[in-house]
mmCIF file of C-alpha atoms in Angstrom:
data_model
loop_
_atom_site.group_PDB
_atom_site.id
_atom_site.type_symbol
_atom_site.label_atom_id
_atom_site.label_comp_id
_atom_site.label_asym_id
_atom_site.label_seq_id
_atom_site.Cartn_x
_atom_site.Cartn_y
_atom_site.Cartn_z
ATOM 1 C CA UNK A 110 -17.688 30.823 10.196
ATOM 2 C CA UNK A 111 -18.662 33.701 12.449
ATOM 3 C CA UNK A 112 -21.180 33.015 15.663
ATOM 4 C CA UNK A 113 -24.531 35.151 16.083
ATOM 5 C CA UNK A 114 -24.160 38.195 17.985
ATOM 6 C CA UNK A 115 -24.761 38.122 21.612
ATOM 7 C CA UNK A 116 -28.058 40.670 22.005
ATOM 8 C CA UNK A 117 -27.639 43.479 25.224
ATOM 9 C CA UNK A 118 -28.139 42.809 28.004
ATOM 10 C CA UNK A 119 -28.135 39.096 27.562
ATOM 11 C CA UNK A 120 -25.192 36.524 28.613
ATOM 12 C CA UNK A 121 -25.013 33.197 27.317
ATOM 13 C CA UNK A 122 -24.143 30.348 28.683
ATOM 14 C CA UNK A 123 -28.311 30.863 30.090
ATOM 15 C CA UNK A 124 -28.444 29.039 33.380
ATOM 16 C CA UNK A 125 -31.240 27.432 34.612
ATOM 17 C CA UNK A 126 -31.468 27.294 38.279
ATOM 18 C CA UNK A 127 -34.008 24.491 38.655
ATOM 19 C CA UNK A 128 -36.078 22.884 35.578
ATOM 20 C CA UNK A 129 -39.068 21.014 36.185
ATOM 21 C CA UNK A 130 -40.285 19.690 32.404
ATOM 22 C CA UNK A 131 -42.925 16.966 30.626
ATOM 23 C CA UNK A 132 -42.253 15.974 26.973
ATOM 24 C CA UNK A 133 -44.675 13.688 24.462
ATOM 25 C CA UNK A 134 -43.895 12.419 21.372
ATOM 26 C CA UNK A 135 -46.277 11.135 18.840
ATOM 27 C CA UNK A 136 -45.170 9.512 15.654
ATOM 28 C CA UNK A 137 -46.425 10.360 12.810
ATOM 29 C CA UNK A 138 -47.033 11.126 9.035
ATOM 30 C CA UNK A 139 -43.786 12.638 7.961
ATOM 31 C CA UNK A 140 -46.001 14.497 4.769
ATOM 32 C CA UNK A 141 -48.013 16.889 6.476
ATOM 33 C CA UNK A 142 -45.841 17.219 9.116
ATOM 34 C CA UNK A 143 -42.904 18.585 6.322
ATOM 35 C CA UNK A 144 -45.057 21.088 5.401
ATOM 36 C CA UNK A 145 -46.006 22.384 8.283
ATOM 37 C CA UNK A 146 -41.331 22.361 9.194
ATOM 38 C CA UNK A 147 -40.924 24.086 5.987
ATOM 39 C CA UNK A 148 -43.018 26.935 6.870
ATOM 40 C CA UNK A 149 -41.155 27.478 9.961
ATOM 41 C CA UNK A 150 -37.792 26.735 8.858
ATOM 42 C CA UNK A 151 -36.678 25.801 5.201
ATOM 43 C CA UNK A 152 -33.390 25.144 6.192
ATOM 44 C CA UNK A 153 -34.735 22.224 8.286
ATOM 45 C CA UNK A 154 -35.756 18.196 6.867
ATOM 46 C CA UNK A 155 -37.540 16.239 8.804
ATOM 47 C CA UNK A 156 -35.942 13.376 10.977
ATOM 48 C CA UNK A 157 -37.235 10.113 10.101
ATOM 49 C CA UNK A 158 -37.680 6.866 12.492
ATOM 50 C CA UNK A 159 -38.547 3.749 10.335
ATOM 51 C CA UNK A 160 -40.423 6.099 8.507
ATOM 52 C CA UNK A 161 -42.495 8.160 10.850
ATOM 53 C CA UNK A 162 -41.609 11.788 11.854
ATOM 54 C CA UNK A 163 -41.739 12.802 15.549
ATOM 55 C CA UNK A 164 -43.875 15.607 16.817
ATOM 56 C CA UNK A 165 -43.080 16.624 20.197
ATOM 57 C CA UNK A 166 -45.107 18.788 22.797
ATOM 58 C CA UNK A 167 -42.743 19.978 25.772
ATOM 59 C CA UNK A 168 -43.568 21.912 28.870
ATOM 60 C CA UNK A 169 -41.625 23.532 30.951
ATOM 61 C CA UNK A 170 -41.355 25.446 34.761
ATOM 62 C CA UNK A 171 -37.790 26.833 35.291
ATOM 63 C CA UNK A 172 -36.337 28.985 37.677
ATOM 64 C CA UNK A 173 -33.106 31.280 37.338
ATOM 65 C CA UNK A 174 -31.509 33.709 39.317
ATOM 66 C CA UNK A 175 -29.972 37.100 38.103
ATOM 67 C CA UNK A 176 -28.041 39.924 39.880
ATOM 68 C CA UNK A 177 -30.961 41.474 40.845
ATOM 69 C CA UNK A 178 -33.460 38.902 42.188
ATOM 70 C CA UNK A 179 -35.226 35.684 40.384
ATOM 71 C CA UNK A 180 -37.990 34.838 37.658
ATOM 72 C CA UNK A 181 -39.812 32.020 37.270
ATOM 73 C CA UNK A 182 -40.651 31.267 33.700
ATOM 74 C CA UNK A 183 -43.260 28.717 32.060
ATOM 75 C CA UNK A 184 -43.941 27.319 28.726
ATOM 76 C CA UNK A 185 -44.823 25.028 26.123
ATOM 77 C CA UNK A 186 -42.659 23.766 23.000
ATOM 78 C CA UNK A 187 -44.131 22.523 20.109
ATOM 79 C CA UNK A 188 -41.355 20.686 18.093
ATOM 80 C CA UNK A 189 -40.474 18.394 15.260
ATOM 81 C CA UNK A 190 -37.496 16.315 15.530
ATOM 82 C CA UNK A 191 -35.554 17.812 12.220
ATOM 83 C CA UNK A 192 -31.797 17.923 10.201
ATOM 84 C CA UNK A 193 -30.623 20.632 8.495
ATOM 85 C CA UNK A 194 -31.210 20.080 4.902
ATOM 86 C CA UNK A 195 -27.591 18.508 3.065
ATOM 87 C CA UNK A 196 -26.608 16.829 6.070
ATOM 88 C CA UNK A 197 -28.799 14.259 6.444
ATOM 89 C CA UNK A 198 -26.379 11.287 5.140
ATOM 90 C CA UNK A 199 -24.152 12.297 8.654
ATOM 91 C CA UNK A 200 -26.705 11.432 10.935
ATOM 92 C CA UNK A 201 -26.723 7.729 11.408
ATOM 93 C CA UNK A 202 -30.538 5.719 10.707
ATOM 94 C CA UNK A 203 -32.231 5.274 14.227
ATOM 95 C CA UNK A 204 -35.108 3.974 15.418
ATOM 96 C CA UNK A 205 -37.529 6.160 17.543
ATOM 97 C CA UNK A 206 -36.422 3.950 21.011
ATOM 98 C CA UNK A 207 -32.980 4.380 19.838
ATOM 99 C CA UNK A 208 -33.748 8.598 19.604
ATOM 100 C CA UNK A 209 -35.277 8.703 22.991
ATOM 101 C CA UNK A 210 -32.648 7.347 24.610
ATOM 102 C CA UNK A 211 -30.147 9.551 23.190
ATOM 103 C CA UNK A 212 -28.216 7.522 21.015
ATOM 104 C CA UNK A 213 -27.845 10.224 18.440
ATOM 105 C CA UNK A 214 -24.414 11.722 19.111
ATOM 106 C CA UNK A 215 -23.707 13.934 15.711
ATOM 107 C CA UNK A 216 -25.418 16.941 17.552
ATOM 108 C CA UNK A 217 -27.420 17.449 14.026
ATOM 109 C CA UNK A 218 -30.884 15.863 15.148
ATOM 110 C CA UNK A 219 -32.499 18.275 17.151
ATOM 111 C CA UNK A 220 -35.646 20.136 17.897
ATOM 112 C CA UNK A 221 -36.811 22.615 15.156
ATOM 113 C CA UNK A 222 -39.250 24.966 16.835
ATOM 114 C CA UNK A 223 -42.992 25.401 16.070
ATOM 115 C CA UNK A 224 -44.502 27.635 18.210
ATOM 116 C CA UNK A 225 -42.864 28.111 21.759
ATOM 117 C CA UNK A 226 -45.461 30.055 24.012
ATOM 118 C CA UNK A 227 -44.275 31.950 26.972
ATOM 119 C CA UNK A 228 -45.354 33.931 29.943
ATOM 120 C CA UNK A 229 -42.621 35.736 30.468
ATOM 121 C CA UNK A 230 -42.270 38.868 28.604
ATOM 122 C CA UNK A 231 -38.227 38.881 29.356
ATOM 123 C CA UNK A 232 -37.969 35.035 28.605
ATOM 124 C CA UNK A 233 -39.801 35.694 24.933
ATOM 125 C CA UNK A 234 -37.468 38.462 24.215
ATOM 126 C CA UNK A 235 -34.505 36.345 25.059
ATOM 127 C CA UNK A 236 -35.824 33.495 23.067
ATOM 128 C CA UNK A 237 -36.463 35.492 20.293
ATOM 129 C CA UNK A 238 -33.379 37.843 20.034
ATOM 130 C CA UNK A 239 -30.607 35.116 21.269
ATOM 131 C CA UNK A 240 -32.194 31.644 19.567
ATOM 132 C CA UNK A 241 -34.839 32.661 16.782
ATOM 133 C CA UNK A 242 -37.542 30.856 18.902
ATOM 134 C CA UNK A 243 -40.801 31.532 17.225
ATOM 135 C CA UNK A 244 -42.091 32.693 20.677
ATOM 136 C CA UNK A 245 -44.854 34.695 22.162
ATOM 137 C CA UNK A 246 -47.468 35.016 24.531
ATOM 138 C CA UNK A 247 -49.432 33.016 26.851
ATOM 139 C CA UNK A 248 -50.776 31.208 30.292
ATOM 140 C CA UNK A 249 -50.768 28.300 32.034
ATOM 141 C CA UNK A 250 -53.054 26.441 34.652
ATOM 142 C CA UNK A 251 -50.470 23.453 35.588
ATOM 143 C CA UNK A 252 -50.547 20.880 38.231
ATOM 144 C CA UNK A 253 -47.471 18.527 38.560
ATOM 145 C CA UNK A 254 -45.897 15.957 40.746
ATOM 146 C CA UNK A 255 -44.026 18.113 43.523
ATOM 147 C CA UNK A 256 -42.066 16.734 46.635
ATOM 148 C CA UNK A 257 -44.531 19.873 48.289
ATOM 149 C CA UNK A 258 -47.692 18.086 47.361
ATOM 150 C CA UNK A 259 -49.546 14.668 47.173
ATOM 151 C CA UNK A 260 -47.295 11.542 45.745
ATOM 152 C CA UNK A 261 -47.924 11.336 42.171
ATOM 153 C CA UNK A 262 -46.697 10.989 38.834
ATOM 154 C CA UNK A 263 -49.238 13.051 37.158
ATOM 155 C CA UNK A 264 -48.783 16.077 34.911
ATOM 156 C CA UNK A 265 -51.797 18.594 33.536
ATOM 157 C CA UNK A 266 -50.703 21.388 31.735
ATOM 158 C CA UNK A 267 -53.439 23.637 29.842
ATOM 159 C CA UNK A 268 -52.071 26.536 27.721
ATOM 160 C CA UNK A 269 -55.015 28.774 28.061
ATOM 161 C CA UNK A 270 -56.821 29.483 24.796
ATOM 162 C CA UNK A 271 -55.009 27.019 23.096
ATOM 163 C CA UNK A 272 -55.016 23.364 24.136
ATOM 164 C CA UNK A 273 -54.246 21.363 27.251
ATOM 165 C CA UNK A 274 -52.761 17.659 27.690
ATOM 166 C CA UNK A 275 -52.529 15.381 30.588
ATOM 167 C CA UNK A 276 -49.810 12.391 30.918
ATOM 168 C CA UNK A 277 -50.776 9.814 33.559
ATOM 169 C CA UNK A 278 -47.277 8.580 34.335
ATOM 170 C CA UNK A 279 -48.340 6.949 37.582
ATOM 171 C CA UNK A 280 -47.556 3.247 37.852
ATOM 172 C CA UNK A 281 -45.023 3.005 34.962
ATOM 173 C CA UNK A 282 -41.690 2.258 34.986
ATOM 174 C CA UNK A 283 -39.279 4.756 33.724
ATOM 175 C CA UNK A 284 -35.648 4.710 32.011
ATOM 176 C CA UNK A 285 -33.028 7.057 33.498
ATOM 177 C CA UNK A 286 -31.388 8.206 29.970
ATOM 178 C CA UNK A 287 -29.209 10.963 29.113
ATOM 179 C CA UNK A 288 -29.607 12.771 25.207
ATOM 180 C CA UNK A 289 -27.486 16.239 26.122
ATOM 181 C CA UNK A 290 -26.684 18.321 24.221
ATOM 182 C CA UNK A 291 -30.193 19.049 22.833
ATOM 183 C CA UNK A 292 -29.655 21.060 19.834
ATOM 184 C CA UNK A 293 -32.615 23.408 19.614
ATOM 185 C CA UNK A 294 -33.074 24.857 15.529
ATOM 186 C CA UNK A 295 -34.144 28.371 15.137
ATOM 187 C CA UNK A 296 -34.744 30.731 11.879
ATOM 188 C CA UNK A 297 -33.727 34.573 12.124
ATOM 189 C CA UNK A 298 -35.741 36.770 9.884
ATOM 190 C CA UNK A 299 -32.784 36.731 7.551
ATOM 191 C CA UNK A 300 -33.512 33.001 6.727
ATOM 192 C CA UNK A 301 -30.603 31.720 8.558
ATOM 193 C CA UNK A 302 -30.608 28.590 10.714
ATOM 194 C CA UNK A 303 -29.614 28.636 14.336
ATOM 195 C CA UNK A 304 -28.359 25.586 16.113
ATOM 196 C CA UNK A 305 -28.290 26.331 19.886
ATOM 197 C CA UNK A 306 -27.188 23.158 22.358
ATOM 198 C CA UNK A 307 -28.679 22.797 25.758
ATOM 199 C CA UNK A 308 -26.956 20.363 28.378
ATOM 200 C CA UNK A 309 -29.501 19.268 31.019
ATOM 201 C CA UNK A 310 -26.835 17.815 33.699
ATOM 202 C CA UNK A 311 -28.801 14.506 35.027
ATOM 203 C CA UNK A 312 -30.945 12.349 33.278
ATOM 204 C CA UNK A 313 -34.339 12.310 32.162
ATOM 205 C CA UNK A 314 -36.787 9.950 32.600
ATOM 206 C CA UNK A 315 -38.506 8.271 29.949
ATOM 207 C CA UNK A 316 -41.812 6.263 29.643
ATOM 208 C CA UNK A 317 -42.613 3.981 26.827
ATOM 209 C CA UNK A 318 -46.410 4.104 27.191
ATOM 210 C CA UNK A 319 -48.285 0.936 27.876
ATOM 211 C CA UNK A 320 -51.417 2.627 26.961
ATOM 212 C CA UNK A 321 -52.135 5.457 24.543
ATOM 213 C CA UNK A 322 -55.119 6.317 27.068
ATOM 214 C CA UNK A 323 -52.403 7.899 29.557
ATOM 215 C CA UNK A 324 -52.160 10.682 27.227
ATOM 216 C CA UNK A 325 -54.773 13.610 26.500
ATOM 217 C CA UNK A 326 -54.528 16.179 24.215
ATOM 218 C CA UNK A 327 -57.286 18.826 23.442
ATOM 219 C CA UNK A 328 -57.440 21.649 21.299
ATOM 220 C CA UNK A 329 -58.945 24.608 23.231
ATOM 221 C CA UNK A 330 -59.483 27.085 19.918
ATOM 222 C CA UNK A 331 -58.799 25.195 16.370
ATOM 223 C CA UNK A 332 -58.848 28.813 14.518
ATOM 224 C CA UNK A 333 -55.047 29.437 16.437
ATOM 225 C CA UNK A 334 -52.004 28.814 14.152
ATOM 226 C CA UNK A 335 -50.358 26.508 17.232
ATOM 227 C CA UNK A 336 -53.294 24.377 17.199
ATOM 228 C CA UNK A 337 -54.060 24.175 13.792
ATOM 229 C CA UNK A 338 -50.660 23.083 12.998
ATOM 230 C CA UNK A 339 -50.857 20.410 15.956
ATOM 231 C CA UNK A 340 -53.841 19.039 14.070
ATOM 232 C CA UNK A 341 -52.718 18.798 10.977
ATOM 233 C CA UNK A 342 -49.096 16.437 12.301
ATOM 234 C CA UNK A 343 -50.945 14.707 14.970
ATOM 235 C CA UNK A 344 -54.589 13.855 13.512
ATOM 236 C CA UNK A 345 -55.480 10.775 15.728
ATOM 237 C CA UNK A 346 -51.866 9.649 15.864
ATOM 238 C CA UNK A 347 -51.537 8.137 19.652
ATOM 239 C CA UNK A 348 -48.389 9.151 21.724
ATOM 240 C CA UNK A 349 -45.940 6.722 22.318
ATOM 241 C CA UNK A 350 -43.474 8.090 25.175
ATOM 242 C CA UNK A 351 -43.249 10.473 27.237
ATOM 243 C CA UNK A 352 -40.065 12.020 29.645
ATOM 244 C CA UNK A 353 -39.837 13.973 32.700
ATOM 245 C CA UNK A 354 -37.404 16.111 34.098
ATOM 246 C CA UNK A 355 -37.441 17.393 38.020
ATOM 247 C CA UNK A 356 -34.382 19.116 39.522
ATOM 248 C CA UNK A 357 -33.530 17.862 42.495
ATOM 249 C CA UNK A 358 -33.805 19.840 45.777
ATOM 250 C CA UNK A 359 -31.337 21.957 47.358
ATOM 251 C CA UNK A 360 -32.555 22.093 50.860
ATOM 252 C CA UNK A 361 -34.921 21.118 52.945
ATOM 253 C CA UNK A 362 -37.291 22.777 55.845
ATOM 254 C CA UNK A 363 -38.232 20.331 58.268
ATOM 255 C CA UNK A 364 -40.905 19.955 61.114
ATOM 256 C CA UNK A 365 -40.736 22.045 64.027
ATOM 257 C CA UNK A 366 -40.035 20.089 67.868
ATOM 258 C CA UNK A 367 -41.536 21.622 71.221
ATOM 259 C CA UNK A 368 -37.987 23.037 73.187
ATOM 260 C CA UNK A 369 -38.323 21.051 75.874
ATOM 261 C CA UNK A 370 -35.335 23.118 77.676
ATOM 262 C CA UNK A 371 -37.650 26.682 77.700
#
């Protein structure tokens, strides 16, 4: 079996020098929700918990430093928690709870990719040339809990022109749990399927929700394919967890004292 070519002027391993991500699942109809995977990639089944499929809605703020300066990169994955079609009977039968907290370890379930919009012209060009990722354009207005900013555990991300959620996270407890690698699925144009594996280093945290109220998700323009296919898995389907991810700080710049010696 020969690997995928490395595009110029890429390197791989990619490394992320600080990730700052929210993540909601909804269970749902595994029907419509096939239809929309097979579209994207045939190669690709849809991952079943007690027979509901997972849609998930991830966005992300990363940071990463190259030889000539940094970028900052944000975006939004939509994904469906998939197999690759004939190896289904190697991925043991697991309940959603059991899937969040990254039971799974055959490396098979993973994250086939929807739509993955981007506002980074070098980061969709990477995506697309290195991992298949069906991305492309777009902009965020985001607020998000920051160690910068007032104590909260509050995340509002709106993908401008397209649709916007908010996950109230304040006030509920959270699991530390670990699911790395993250296989992320991908389809080239020749039809072939791409597994790619992401390690995030420390946990995530996860939130069973208490109340599907803590979640909000609107479609800004129906007519767009992202949001079209969102309504068509979702429908009125409530979340039922959500995860965070924050890196942790590197330094710190503290408050200034009068020199009493000058």
């Amino acid at each position: 079996m020969t690997l995928p070519p490395v595009a110029e002027p890429f390197l791989l391993p990619f490394h992320y020098g600080a990730l700052h991500q929210v993540g909601i699942d909804y269970l749902v109809d595994p029907e419509p929700a096939r239809a929309v995977l097979a579209k994207r990639h045939p190669g690709l089944d849809v991952a079943e918990f007690d027979g509901r499929a997972c849609v998930s809605v991830n966005f992300q703020l990363y940071f990463a430093q190259y030889q000539n300066g940094g970028g900052i990169t944000q975006e939004i994955e939509v994904n469906l928690v998939a197999v690759p079609r004939g190896a289904q009977d190697r991925v043991s039968s697991l309940t959603y709870p059991d899937y969040a907290s990254g039971v799974d370890t055959s490396g098979l379930l993973g994250i086939g990719r929807l739509h993955v919009l981007c506002d980074n012209d070098i980061a969709i060009r990477a995506g697309t040339l290195l991992f298949a990722e069906p991305k492309y354009p777009a902009r965020f207005e985001v607020s998000m809990p920051s160690l910068n900013g007032p104590a909260t555990s509050t995340w509002s991300v709106d993908c401008l022109g397209h649709f916007a959620f908010t996950a109230r996270l304040d006030g509920l407890p959270a699991t530390p749990v670990h699911s790395a690698p993250i296989t992320g699925y991908g389809t080239t144009e020749e039809g072939r399927l791409l597994a790619g594996p992401m390690n995030v280093y420390q946990p995530c945290q996860l939130y069973h929700l208490d109340d599907p109220d803590r979640i909000t998700l609107t479609v800004t323009d129906p007519s767009t394919e992202v949001c079209t296919d969102l309504t068509t898995m979702i429908g009125t389907a409530p979340a039922v967890a959500a995860w965070t991810f924050q890196s942790t700080p590197v330094a710190a710049h503290n408050r200034p004292y009068y020199q009493p010696f000058a």
